[in-house]
Coordinates of C-alpha atoms in Angstrom, one line a residue:
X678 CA 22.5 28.8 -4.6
X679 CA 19.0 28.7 -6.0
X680 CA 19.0 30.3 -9.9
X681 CA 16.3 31.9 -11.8
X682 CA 15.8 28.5 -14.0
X683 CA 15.6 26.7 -10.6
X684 CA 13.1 29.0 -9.4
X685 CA 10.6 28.4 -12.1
X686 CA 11.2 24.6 -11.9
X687 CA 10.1 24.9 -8.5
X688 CA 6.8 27.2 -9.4
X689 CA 6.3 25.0 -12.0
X690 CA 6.2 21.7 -9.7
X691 CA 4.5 24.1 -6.7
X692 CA 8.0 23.3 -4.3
X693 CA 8.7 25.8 -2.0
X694 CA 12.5 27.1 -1.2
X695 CA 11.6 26.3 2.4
X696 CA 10.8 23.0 1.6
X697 CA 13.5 22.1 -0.4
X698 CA 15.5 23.9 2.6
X699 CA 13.8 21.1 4.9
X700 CA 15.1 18.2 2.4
X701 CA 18.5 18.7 2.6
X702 CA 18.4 19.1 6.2
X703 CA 16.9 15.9 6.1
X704 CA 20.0 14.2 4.3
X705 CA 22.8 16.6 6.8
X706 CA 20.7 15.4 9.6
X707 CA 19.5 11.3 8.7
X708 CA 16.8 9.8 10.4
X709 CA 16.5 8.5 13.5
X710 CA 15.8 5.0 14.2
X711 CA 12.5 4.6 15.8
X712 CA 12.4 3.7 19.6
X713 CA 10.6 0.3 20.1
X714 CA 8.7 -1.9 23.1
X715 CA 8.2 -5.2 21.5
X716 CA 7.3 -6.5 18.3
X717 CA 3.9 -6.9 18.2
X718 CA 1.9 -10.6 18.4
X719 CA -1.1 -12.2 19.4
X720 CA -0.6 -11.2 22.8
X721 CA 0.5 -7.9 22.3
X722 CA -1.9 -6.2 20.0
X723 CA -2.8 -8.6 17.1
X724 CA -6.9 -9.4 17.3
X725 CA -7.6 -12.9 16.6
X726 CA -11.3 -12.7 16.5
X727 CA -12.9 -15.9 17.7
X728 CA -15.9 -17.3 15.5
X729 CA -18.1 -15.6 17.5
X730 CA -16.4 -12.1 17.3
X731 CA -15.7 -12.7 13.8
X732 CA -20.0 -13.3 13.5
X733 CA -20.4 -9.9 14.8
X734 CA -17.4 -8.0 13.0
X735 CA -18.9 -9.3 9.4
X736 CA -22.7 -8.2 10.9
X737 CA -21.2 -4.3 11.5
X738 CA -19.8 -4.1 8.2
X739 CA -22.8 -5.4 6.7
X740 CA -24.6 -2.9 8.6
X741 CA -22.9 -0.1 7.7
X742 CA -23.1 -0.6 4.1
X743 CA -26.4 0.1 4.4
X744 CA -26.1 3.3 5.6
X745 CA -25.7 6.5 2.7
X746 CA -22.0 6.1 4.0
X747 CA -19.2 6.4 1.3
X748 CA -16.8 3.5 0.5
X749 CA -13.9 4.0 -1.3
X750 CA -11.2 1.1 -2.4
X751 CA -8.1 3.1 -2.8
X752 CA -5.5 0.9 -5.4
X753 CA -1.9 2.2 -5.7
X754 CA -1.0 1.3 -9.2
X755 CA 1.7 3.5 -10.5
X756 CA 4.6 1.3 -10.5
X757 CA 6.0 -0.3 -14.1
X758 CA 6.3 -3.8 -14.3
X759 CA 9.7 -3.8 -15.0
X760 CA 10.8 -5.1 -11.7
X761 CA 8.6 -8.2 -12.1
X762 CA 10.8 -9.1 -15.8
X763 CA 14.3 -8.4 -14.1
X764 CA 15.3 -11.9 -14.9
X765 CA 13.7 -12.4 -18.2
X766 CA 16.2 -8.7 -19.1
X767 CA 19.1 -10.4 -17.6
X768 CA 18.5 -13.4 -19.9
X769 CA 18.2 -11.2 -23.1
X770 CA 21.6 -9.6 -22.1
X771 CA 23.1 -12.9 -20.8
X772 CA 26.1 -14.4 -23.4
X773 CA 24.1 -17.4 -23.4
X774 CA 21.2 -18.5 -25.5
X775 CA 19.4 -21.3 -24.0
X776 CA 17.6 -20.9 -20.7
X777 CA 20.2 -21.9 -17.8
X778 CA 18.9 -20.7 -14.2
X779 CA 16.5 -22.6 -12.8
X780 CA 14.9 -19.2 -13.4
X781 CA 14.3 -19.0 -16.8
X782 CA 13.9 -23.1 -17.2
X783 CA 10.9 -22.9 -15.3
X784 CA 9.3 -20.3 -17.2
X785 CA 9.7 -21.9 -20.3
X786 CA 8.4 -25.1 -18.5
X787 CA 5.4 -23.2 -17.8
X788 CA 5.1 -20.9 -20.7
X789 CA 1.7 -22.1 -21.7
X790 CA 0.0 -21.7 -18.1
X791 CA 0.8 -17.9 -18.2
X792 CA -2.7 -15.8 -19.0
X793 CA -0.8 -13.7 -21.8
X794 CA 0.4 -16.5 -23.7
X795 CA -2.1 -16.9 -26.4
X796 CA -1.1 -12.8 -27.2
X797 CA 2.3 -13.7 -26.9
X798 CA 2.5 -16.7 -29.4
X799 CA 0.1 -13.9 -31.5
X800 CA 2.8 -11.4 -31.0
X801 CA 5.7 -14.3 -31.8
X802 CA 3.7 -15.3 -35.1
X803 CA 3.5 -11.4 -36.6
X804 CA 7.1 -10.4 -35.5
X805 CA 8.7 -13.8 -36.7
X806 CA 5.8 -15.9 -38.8
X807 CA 6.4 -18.3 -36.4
X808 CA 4.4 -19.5 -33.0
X809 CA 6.1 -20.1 -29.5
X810 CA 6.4 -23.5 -30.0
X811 CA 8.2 -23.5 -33.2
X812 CA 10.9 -20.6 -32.0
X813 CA 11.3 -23.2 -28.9
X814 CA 11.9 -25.7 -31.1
X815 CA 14.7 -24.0 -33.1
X816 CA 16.7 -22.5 -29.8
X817 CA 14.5 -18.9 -30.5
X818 CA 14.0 -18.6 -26.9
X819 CA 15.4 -14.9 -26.6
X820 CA 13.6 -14.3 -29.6
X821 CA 10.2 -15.4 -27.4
X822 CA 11.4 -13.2 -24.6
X823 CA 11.5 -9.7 -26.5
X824 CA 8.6 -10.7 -27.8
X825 CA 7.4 -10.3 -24.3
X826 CA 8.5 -7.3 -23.2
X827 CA 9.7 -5.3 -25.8
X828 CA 7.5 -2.4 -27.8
X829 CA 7.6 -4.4 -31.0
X830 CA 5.6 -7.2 -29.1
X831 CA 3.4 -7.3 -25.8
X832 CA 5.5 -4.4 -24.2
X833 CA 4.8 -6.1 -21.0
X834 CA 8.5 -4.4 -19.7
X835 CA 7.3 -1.2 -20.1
X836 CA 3.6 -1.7 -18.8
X837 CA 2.2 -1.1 -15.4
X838 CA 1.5 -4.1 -13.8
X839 CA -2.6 -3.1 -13.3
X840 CA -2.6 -3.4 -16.9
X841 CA -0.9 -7.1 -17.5
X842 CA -3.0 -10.4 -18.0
X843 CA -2.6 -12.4 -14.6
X844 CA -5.1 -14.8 -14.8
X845 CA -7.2 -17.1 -17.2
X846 CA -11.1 -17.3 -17.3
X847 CA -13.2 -19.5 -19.7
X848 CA -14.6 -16.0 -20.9
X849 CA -10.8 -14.6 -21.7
X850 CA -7.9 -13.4 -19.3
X851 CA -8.3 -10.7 -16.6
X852 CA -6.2 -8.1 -15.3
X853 CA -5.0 -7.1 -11.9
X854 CA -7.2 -3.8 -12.5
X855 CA -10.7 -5.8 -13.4
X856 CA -9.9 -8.1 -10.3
X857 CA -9.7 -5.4 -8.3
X858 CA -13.1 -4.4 -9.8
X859 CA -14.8 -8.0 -8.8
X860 CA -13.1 -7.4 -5.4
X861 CA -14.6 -3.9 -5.2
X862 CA -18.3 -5.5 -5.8
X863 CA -17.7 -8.0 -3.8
X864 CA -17.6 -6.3 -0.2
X865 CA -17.0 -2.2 -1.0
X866 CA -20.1 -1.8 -2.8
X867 CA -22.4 0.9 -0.8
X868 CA -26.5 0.7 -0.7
X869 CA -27.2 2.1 -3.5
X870 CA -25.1 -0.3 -5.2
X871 CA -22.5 2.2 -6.2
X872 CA -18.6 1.0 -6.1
X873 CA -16.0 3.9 -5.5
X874 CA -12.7 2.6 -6.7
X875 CA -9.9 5.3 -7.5
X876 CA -6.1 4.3 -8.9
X877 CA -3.0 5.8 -8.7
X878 CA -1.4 5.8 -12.0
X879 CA 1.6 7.5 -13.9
X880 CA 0.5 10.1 -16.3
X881 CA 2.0 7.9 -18.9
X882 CA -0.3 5.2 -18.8
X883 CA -3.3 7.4 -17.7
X884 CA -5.2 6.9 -20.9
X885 CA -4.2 3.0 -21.2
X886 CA -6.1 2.7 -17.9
X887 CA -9.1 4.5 -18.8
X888 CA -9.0 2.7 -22.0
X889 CA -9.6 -0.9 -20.1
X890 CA -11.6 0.7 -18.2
X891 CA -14.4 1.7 -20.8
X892 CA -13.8 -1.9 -21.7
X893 CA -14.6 -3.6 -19.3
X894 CA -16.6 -1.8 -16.4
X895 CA -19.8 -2.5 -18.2
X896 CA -19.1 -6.2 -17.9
X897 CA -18.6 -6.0 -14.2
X898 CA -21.1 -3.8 -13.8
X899 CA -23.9 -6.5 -15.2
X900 CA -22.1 -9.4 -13.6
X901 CA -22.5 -8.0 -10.1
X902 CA -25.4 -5.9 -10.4
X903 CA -23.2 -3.1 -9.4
X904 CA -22.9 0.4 -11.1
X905 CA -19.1 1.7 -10.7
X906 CA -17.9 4.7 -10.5
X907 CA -13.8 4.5 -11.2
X908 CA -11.8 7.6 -10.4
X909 CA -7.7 8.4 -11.5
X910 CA -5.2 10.3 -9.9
X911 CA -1.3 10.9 -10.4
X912 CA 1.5 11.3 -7.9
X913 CA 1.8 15.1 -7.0
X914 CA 4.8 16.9 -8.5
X915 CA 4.6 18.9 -5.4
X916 CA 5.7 15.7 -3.7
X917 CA 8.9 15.1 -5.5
X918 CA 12.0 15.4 -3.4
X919 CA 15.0 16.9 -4.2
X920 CA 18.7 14.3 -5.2
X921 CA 21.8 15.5 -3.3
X922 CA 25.3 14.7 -3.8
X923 CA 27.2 12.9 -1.9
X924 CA 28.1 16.6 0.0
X925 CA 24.7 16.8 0.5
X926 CA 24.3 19.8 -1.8
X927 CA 21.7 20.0 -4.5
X928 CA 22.3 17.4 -7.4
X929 CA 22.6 18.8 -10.7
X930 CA 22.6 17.2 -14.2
X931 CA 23.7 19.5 -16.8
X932 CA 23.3 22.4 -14.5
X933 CA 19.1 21.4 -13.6
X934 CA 18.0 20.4 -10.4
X935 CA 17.3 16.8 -10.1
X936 CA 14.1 15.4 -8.5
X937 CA 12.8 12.3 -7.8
X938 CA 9.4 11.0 -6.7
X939 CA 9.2 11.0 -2.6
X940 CA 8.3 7.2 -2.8
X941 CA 4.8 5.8 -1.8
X942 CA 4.5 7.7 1.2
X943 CA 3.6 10.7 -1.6
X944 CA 0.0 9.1 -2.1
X945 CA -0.8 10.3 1.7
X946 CA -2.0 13.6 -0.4
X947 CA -3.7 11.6 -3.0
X948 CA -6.1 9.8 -0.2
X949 CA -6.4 13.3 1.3
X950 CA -8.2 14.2 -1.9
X951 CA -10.5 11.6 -1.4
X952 CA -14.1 12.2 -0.4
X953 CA -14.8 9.2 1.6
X954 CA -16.0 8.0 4.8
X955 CA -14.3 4.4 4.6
X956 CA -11.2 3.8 2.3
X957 CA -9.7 0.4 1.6
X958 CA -6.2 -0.3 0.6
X959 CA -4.9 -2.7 -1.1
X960 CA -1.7 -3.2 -3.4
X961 CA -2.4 -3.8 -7.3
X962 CA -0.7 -7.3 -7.8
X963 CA -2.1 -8.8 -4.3
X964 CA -5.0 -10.3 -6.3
X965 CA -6.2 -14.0 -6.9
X966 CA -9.0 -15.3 -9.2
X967 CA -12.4 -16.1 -8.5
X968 CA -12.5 -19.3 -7.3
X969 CA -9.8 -18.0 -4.5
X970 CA -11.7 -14.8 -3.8
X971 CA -14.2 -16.1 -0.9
X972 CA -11.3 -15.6 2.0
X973 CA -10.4 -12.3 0.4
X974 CA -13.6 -11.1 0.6
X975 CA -14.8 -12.2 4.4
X976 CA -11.8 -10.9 5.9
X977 CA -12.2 -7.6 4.1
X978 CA -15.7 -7.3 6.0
X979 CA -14.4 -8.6 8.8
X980 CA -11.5 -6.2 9.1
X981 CA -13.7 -3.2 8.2
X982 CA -16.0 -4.3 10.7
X983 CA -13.6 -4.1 13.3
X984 CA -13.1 -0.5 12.1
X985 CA -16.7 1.0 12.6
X986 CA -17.4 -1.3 15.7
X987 CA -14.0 0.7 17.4
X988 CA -14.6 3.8 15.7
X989 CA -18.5 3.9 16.7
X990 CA -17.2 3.3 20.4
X991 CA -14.6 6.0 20.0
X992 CA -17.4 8.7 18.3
X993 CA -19.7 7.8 21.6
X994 CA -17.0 9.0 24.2
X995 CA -15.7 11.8 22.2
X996 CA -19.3 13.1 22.4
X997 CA -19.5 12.4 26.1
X998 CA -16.0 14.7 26.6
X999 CA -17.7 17.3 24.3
X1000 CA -21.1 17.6 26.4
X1001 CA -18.7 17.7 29.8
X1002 CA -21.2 15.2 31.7
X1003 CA -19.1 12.5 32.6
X1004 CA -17.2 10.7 35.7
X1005 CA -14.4 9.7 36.9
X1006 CA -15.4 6.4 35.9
X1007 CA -16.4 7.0 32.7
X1008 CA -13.0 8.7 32.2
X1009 CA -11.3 5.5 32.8
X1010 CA -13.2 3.2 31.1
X1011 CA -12.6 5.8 28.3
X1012 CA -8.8 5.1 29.0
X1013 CA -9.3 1.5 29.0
X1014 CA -10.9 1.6 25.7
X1015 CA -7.8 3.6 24.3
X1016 CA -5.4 1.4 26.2
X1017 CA -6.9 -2.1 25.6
X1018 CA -8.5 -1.6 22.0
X1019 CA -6.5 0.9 20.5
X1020 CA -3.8 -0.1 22.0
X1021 CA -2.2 2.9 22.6
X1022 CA -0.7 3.6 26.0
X1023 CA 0.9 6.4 28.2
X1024 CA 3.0 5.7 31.3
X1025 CA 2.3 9.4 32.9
X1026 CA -1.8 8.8 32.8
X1027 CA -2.0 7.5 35.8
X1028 CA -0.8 10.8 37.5
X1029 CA -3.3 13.5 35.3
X1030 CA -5.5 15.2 36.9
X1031 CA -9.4 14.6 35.4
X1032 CA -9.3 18.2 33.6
X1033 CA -6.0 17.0 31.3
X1034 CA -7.0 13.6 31.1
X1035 CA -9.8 14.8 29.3
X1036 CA -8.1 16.9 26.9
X1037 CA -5.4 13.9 26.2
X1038 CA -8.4 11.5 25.4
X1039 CA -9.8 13.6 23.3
X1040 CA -6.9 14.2 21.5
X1041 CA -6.1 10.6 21.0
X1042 CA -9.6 9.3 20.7
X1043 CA -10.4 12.2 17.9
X1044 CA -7.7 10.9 15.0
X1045 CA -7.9 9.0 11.8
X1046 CA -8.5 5.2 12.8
X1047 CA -7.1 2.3 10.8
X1048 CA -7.0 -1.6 11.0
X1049 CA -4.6 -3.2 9.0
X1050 CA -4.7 -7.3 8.0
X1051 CA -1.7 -9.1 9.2
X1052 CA -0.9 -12.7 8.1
X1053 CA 2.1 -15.0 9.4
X1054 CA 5.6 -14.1 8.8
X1055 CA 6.9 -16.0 6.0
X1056 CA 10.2 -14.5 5.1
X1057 CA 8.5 -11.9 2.5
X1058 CA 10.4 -8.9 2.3
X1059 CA 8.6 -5.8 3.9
X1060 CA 7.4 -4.3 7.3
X1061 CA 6.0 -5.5 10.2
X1062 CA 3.8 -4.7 13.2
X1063 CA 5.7 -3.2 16.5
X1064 CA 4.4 -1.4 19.7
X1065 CA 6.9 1.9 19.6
X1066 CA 7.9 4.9 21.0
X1067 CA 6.2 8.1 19.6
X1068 CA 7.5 11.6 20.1
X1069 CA 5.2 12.5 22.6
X1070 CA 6.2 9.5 25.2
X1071 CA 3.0 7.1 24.1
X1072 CA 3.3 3.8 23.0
X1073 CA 1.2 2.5 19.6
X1074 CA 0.8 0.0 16.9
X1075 CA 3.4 1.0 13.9
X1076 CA 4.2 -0.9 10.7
X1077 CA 8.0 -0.2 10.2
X1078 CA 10.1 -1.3 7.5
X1079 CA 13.4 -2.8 8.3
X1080 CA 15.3 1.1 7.6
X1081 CA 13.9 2.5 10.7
X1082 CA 15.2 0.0 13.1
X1083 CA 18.4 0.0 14.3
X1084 CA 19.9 -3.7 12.9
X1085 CA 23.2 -3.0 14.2
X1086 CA 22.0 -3.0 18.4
X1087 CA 21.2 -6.9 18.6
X1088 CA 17.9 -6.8 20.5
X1089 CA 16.1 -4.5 17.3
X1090 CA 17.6 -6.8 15.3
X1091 CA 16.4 -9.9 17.0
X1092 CA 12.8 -8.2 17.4
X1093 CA 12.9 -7.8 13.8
X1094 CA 13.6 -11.1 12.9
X1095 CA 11.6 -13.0 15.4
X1096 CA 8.3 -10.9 14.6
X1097 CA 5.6 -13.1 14.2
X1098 CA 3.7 -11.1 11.5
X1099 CA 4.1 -9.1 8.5
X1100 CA 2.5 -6.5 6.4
X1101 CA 0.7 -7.4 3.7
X1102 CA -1.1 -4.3 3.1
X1103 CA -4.7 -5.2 3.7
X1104 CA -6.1 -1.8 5.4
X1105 CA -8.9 -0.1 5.8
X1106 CA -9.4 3.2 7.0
X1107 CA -11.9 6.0 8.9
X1108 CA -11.0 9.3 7.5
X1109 CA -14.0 11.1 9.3
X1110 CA -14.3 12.9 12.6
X1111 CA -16.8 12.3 15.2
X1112 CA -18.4 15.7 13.7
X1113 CA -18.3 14.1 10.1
X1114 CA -15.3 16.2 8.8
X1115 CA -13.0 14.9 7.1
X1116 CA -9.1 15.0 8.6
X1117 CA -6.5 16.7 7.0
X1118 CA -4.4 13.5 6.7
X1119 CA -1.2 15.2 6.1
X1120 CA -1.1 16.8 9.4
X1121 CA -0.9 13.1 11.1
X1122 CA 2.3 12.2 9.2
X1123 CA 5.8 12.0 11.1
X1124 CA 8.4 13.8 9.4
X1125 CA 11.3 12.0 10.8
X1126 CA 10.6 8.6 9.5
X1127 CA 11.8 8.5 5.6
X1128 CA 14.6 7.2 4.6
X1129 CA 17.6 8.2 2.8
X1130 CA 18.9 5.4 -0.3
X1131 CA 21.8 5.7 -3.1
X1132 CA 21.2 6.0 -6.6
X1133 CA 23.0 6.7 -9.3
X1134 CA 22.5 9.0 -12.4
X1135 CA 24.5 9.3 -15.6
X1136 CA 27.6 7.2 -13.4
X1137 CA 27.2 10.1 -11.0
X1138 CA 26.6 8.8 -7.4
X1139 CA 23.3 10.5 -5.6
X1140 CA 21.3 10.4 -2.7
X1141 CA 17.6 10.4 -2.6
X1142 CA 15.1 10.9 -0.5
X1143 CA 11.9 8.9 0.5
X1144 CA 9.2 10.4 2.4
X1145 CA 7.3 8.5 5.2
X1146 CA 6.1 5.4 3.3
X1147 CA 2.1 5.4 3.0
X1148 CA 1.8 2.7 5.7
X1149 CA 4.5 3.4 8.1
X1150 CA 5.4 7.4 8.7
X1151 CA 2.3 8.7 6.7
X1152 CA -0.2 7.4 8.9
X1153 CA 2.2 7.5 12.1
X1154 CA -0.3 9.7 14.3
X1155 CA -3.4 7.4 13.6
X1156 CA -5.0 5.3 15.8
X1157 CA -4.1 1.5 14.5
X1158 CA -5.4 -1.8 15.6
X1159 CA -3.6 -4.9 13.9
X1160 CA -5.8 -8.1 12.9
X1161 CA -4.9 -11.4 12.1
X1162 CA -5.7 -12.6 8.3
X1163 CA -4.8 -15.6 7.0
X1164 CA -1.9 -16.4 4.3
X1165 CA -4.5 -17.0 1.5
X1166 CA -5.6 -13.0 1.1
X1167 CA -1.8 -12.6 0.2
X1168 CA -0.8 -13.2 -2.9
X1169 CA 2.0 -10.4 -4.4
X1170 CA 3.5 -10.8 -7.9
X1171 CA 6.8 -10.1 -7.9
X1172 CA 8.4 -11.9 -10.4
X1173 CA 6.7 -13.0 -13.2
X1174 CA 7.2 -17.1 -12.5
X1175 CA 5.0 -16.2 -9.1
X1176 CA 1.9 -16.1 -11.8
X1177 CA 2.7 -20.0 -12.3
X1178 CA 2.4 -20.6 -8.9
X1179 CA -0.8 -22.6 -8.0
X1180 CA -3.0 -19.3 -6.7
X1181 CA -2.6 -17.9 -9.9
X1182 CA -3.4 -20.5 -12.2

């Protein structure tokens, strides 16, 4: 039963009834589990570009920087850092004052190697009038600790990770947001020497990323002989989804319905806002410094090479279907190209007549495009790269994350855990028809792949609901080619002790 305060929540966060009619379908209903062919390797649909190749990828991209084309690099950077400190909380709440897991002993061990540390011993000296060393000395460690991440310190549990010091430099410490800004010059940087980079942030550190911004984008700027031009946007309250109980009835905390954000997948609208020809993606804390930037950087050309080599192909044939002067022959080569490097493939082709195969390659060939970096699996947590079943009988390229896979019929499982690859996100993206329009990228995403978790609010159990993640259902209806990059361009933070590791330092 939808109330007259519910109605002007939803007016004020522009959520239709239908929609929210739609949601808790979604939670009556779950989701399917997708149908899949294989998981996908170097023999099935994962490009290993040989030197050669690889010679002629880099020359495209270098090529089509030089063209009045816009380049975007697209850096989701909303989420808090908390996650990365869970340890360091437990240890303040632990009945135990000395660091006992091998946790918390080894980022004592390493305290001085982290980038913030000179402003936390700053921090330690004005809270305390003593320095790291000296609280150390006296059995102060949790005293070291809130220093860290509480607001009377560094704050560092309350921050964004964009906006934490990750690495050192002779000159000072950097962020993840000004290496993303040396990445950006280093291979996104257009002919006039402009760099496009836009963030996703939460509206409550808008102004602390702007801030650092003003900073520092000068400094870049003269470093790289680059002139930037940094852009902000904020998850869409449109794009919240609605809690349910455990009946699967509208959640409500002292009488007000209860929404969430709709996960990652939310951002599909954000990049729809963009006005770009090219678009990289790439996660906020997947950064290194400098001096490991060079393998970064070549496989970024190289992977956006890949992309306006295919999609200059694809444009070609699109405007041979549109003039209606082609053959047979052409026709099929057109299917091989679709088949063979876009790997996407329909068992009833074979038996269309010429006057429907057309239509179908147009349709297929006339989509967003995307290739996507894939390194080695190494038993990160995440997606991974399969040939599945779409609604309309074709096969493709899809990332999936382990929800959409049925682990309880032993072959997914097995395909799951014997995949070769895994998601690092390292994409880059076309967003422009053969016309030079841009696609409406929300029309591409499939519906029935979010996923359903359990929360919890005020001790009152919930469900939520996560759209199509940004990588997976969102960009389901592209066209997506899968390249091998190696293990050195992926570098997450996800605990704070993964700064000490060796990449970092």
């Amino acid at each position: 039963m939808i109330t007259t305060q519910d109605k002007e929540l939803l007016a004020k966060k522009g959520i239709t009834e239908a929609q929210i009619a739609e949601q808790l379908a979604c939670f009556q209903t779950g989701f399917p589990y997708l149908k899949l062919d294989a998981a996908a390797s170097i023999e099935r649909g994962i490009l290993a570009p040989n030197a050669e190749e690889q010679k002629a990828y880099l020359a495209a991209w270098d090529a089509y920087t030089n063209t009045d084309k816009t380049i975007v690099k697209f850096v989701p950077a909303s989420g808090a850092a908390s996650r990365m400190f869970k340890n360091l909380f437990e240890f303040l709440s632990a009945d135990y004052d000395k660091p006992t897991t091998k946790f918390e002993q080894a980022f004592f061990a390493g305290i001085k190697d982290f980038a913030f540390y000179d402003d936390l011993d700053a921090a330690c000296r004005r809270i305390t009038g003593k320095n790291i060393a000296g609280l150390m000395e006296e059995g102060n460690y949790k005293v070291v600790v809130s220093a860290l991440l509480e607001t009377a310190g560094l704050n560092y549990g309350a921050l964004p990770k964009g906006l934490l010091k990750f690495h050192k430099y002779p000159e000072g410490a950097r962020t993840p947001l000004e290496e993303h800004l040396a990445e950006g010059a280093m291979y996104a940087a257009g002919k006039s020497g402009k760099v496009n980079v836009h963030f996703t942030v939460s509206t409550e550190h808008r102004e602390l990323f702007k801030k650092l911004v003003e900073e520092k984008a000068g400094e870049f700027a003269k470093r790289y002989g680059v002139d930037y031009y940094i852009t902000f946007s904020e998850q869409k309250p449109s794009t919240d989804t609605i809690a349910a109980d455990m009946d699967n009835q509208p959640f409500r905390d002292n009488g007000k319905l209860l929404f969430r954000p709709g996960g990652h997948g939310t951002l599909i609208e954000n990049l729809n806002d963009l006005d770009a020809d090219v678009i990289f993606i790439k996660n906020i804390d997947n950064v290194v410094p400098d001096k490991l930037k060079a393998d970064t950087v070549t496989y970024k050309k190289l992977i956006a090479g890949v992309l306006v080599t295919l999609q200059k192909q694809a444009f070609e044939y699109l405007e041979l279907l549109d003039s209606g002067k082609y053959t047979h022959e052409q026709m099929m080569e057109m299917l091989q190209f679709l088949q063979k490097k876009l790997f996407c493939k329909n068992p009833e082709t074979k038996d269309l007549e010429d006057s429907v195969l057309a239509i179908y390659l147009k349709n297929k060939l006339n989509r967003p495009m995307r290739v996507c970096g894939m390194v080695k699996n190494v038993g990160e947590p995440g997606g991974g790269p399969f040939l599945a079943y779409n609604s309309d009988g074709t096969i493709s390229l899809q990332i999936l994350e382990s929800s959409q896979i049925d682990m309880n019929d032993p072959q997914k499982k097995e395909m799951f855990e014997k995949g070769t690859h895994f998601n690092p996100v390292d994409l880059v993206c076309a967003v422009r028809d053969y016309k030079g329009h841009k696609f409406d990228l929300v029309k591409y995403v499939d519906k029935a792949t979010g996923f359903i978790s359990y929360k919890s609010k005020n001790g009152k159990e919930l469900k939520a609901l996560e759209l199509p993640g940004l990588w997976n259902g969102a960009m389901s209806d592209w066209n997506t080619v899968f390249v091998e990059v190696p293990l050195s361009t992926f570098n997450p933070v996800k605990t704070v002790n993964d700064l000490l590791r060796e990449q970092h330092q």
